[in-house]
Phi, psi and omega in degrees: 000132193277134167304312184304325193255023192255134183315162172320269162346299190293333205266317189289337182292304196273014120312284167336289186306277178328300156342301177284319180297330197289328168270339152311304180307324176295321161312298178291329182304330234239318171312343167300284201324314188267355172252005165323299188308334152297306186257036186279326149294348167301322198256348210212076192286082155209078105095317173257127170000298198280316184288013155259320162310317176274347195280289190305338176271307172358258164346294178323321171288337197259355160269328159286018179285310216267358180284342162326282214318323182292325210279308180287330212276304154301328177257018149266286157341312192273343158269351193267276205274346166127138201298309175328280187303324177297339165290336177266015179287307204297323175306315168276332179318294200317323192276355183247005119314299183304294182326324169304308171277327156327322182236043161251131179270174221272173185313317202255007150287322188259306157100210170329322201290326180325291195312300214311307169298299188349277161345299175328286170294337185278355194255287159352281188304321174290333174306326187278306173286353193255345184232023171276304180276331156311304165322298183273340164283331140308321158316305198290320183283332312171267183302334181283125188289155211280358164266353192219022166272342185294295180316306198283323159298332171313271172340343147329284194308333182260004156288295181316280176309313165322323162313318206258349178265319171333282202300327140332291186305300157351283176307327171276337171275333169295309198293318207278295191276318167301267183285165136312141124001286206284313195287350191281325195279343204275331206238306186315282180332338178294327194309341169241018176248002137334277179326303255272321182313312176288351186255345173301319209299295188310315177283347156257021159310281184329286217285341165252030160217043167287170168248148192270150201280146172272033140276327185314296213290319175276015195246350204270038156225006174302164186275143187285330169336308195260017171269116165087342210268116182314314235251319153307327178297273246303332202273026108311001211338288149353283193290322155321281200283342181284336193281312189309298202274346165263325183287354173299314168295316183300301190316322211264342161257008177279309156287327182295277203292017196201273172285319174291337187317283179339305207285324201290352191260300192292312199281322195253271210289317171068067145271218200243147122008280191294330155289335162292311174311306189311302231264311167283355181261329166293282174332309163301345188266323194291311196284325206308287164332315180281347187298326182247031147253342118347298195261347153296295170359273178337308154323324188247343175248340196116140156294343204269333193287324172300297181323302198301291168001290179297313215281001174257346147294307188294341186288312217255336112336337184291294193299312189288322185281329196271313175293341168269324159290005176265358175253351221272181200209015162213157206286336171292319184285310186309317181293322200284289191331283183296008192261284176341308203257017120303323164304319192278275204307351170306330202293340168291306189302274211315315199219359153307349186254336206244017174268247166359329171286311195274029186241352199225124165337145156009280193290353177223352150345236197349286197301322173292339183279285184291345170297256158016293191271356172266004173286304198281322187298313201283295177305304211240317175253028198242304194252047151293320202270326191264342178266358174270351199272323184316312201253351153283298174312310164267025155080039176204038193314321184304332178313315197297314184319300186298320185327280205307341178308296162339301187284329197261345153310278238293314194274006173268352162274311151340283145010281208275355173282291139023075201297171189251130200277353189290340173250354169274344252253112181300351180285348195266340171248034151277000000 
């Protein structure tokens, strides 16, 4: 299908398609994070908190080791054989994960074996997800008429946060209307890596009657060597390491505000369970909203003045917004805080996917977009959750604040290196 002739309407269907597959799969990711706190004594039979809290994040980091692997393994499918399918491979891998952790019975049924499936499926999800974001950040960019990609890529992130606001959402209809406490830690928690398995059936519904992008469909007489092929990515260097040094400072505050945040409320701050679920659930719906008036932004100004944006707020703000919420004693002041250091990573969330599209040829998109960033993701924002709870135990919980300070400098010297890919854009010679 030629981009330039597809219609408004044809064009907002294969967003919406693309989009919805991307959030179910975000969804199932995101429901460990937010039903950790129940079901983490299922697996992990030990009495203080914190320490069942890092074993389950623990495992959560050890599913992003397999997104490189997802990140090479879908973005190779999707240059070879075509974006379509590979997205509906991935979609399904995540839903015979979730359906995993949904029927595996507890520690005390079982013994070992419990952690072990446990593991499994999260290596499965990860497997799924790590090649779930190349992919569909090459569609979205891929399918957006060339004045409206930054807005249309932008729906990456709010699909991506819609997972995590779904689950969320969940979780406040269990907590607040369903279930007990006890019944949610005894039973209740299996309940939304069900849904996420049924809602897989609806996103390849979507995703197989997507049309495949006319960058894809004109690359298909390129030599398959050079489709897809890691040994073709390496002749890029440049763009390789620019995918690295920006997404770093973003992933790592991006998961700090958005999954540890949840634990970092309960665990730090000692709201309530159901204040924290609350407090996170309104705020992400708030970041969600904001990713395509960012990325309209992005449009009419650029990408790079948003980049700089963050990485010179998050430099200079991360360490003052964390230390104060790690004292504040109200459910209101804790929403503001973290609503402030969300506005500042939109300038990342929001135009990161389609900045990284606009960095690589056709034929190795995909793969050039998610190997790289599911490396980086997998390294720094995977293991967020396990060095904050780590530097909480050993009582230098402030320490984590500067890490991240650390990482979003490195990728704000990136930021300032950097040509703005919005007048640079390899999309502009498919």
């Amino acid at each position: 299908m030629n981009t330039s002739q597809i219609t408004t309407s044809q064009r907002i269907k294969a967003i919406v398609g693309g989009s919805i597959g991307n959030l179910v799969e975000w969804y199932d990711w995101y429901a460990y994070a937010a039903f950790a706190i129940y079901f983490s004594h299922s697996f992990f039979p030990d009495s203080d908190l914190n320490a069942q809290l890092m074993n389950t994040a623990g495992i959560f980091a050890v599913g992003f080791l397999m997104r490189p692997i997802g990140g090479w393994l879908f973005g190779s499918i999707a240059d070879k054989i075509g974006r379509k399918k590979a997205m509906t491979l991935s979609v399904l891998l995540m839903s015979f994960g979730s359906l995993l952790i949904a029927l595996t019975p507890t520690y005390k049924s079982i013994g070992i074996l419990a952690p072990l499936l446990l593991l499994l499926a999260r290596l499965l999800q990860g497997l799924s997800v790590g090649g779930e974001y190349g992919v569909s950040a090459t569609y979205l960019s891929e399918m957006a008429a060339q004045d409206r990609r930054g807005f249309y890529s932008s729906f990456q992130y709010v699909t991506l946060i819609g997972g995590q606001l779904i689950a969320l959402g969940i979780q406040l209809i269990l907590q607040k209307l369903l279930l007990t406490e006890a019944q949610l830690e005894d039973w209740g928690w299996r309940i939304p890596f069900v849904i996420g398995a049924l809602l897989s059936v609806i996103a390849l519904y979507l995703r197989a009657n997507l049309h495949e992008t006319e960058a894809f469909e004109n690359k298909k007489e390129v030599s398959e060597k050079k489709k897809g092929t890691v040994s073709e990515l390496l002749k890029h260097p440049q763009a390789l390491l620019t995918v690295v040094g920006l997404t770093l400072g973003g992933t790592l505050a991006f998961y700090t505000y958005t999954t540890y945040m949840q634990k970092f409320l309960v665990n730090t701050v000692h709201l309530t369970k159901e204040e924290s679920t609350l407090v996170s659930f309104i705020s992400l719906f708030i970041f969600a909203c904001l990713q395509p008036v960012f990325g309209a932004l992005s449009d009419r100004i650029g990408r790079r003045p948003l980049l700089l944006g963050f990485g010179i707020l998050g430099t200079l703000c991360t360490v003052p917004l964390l230390t104060a919420l790690s004292t504040t004693t109200s459910i209101w002041g804790a929403f503001f805080l973290i609503m402030a250091a969300l506005i500042i990573v939109s300038g990342y969330t929001s135009i990161n996917a389609v900045v990284k599209a606009e960095l690589f040829p056709s034929e190795i998109r995909a793969l050039g977009v998610g190997l790289p960033y599911a490396l980086t993701v997998a390294i720094f924002g995977g293991t967020a959750e396990y060095i904050a709870l780590w530097f909480k135990k050993v009582g230098s919980e402030d320490y984590f604040y500067w890490y991240i300070t650390a990482c979003i400098f490195f990728s704000l010297v990136v930021y300032s290196r950097m040509k703005d890919t919005k007048e640079n854009s390899t999309l502009d010679k498919d």
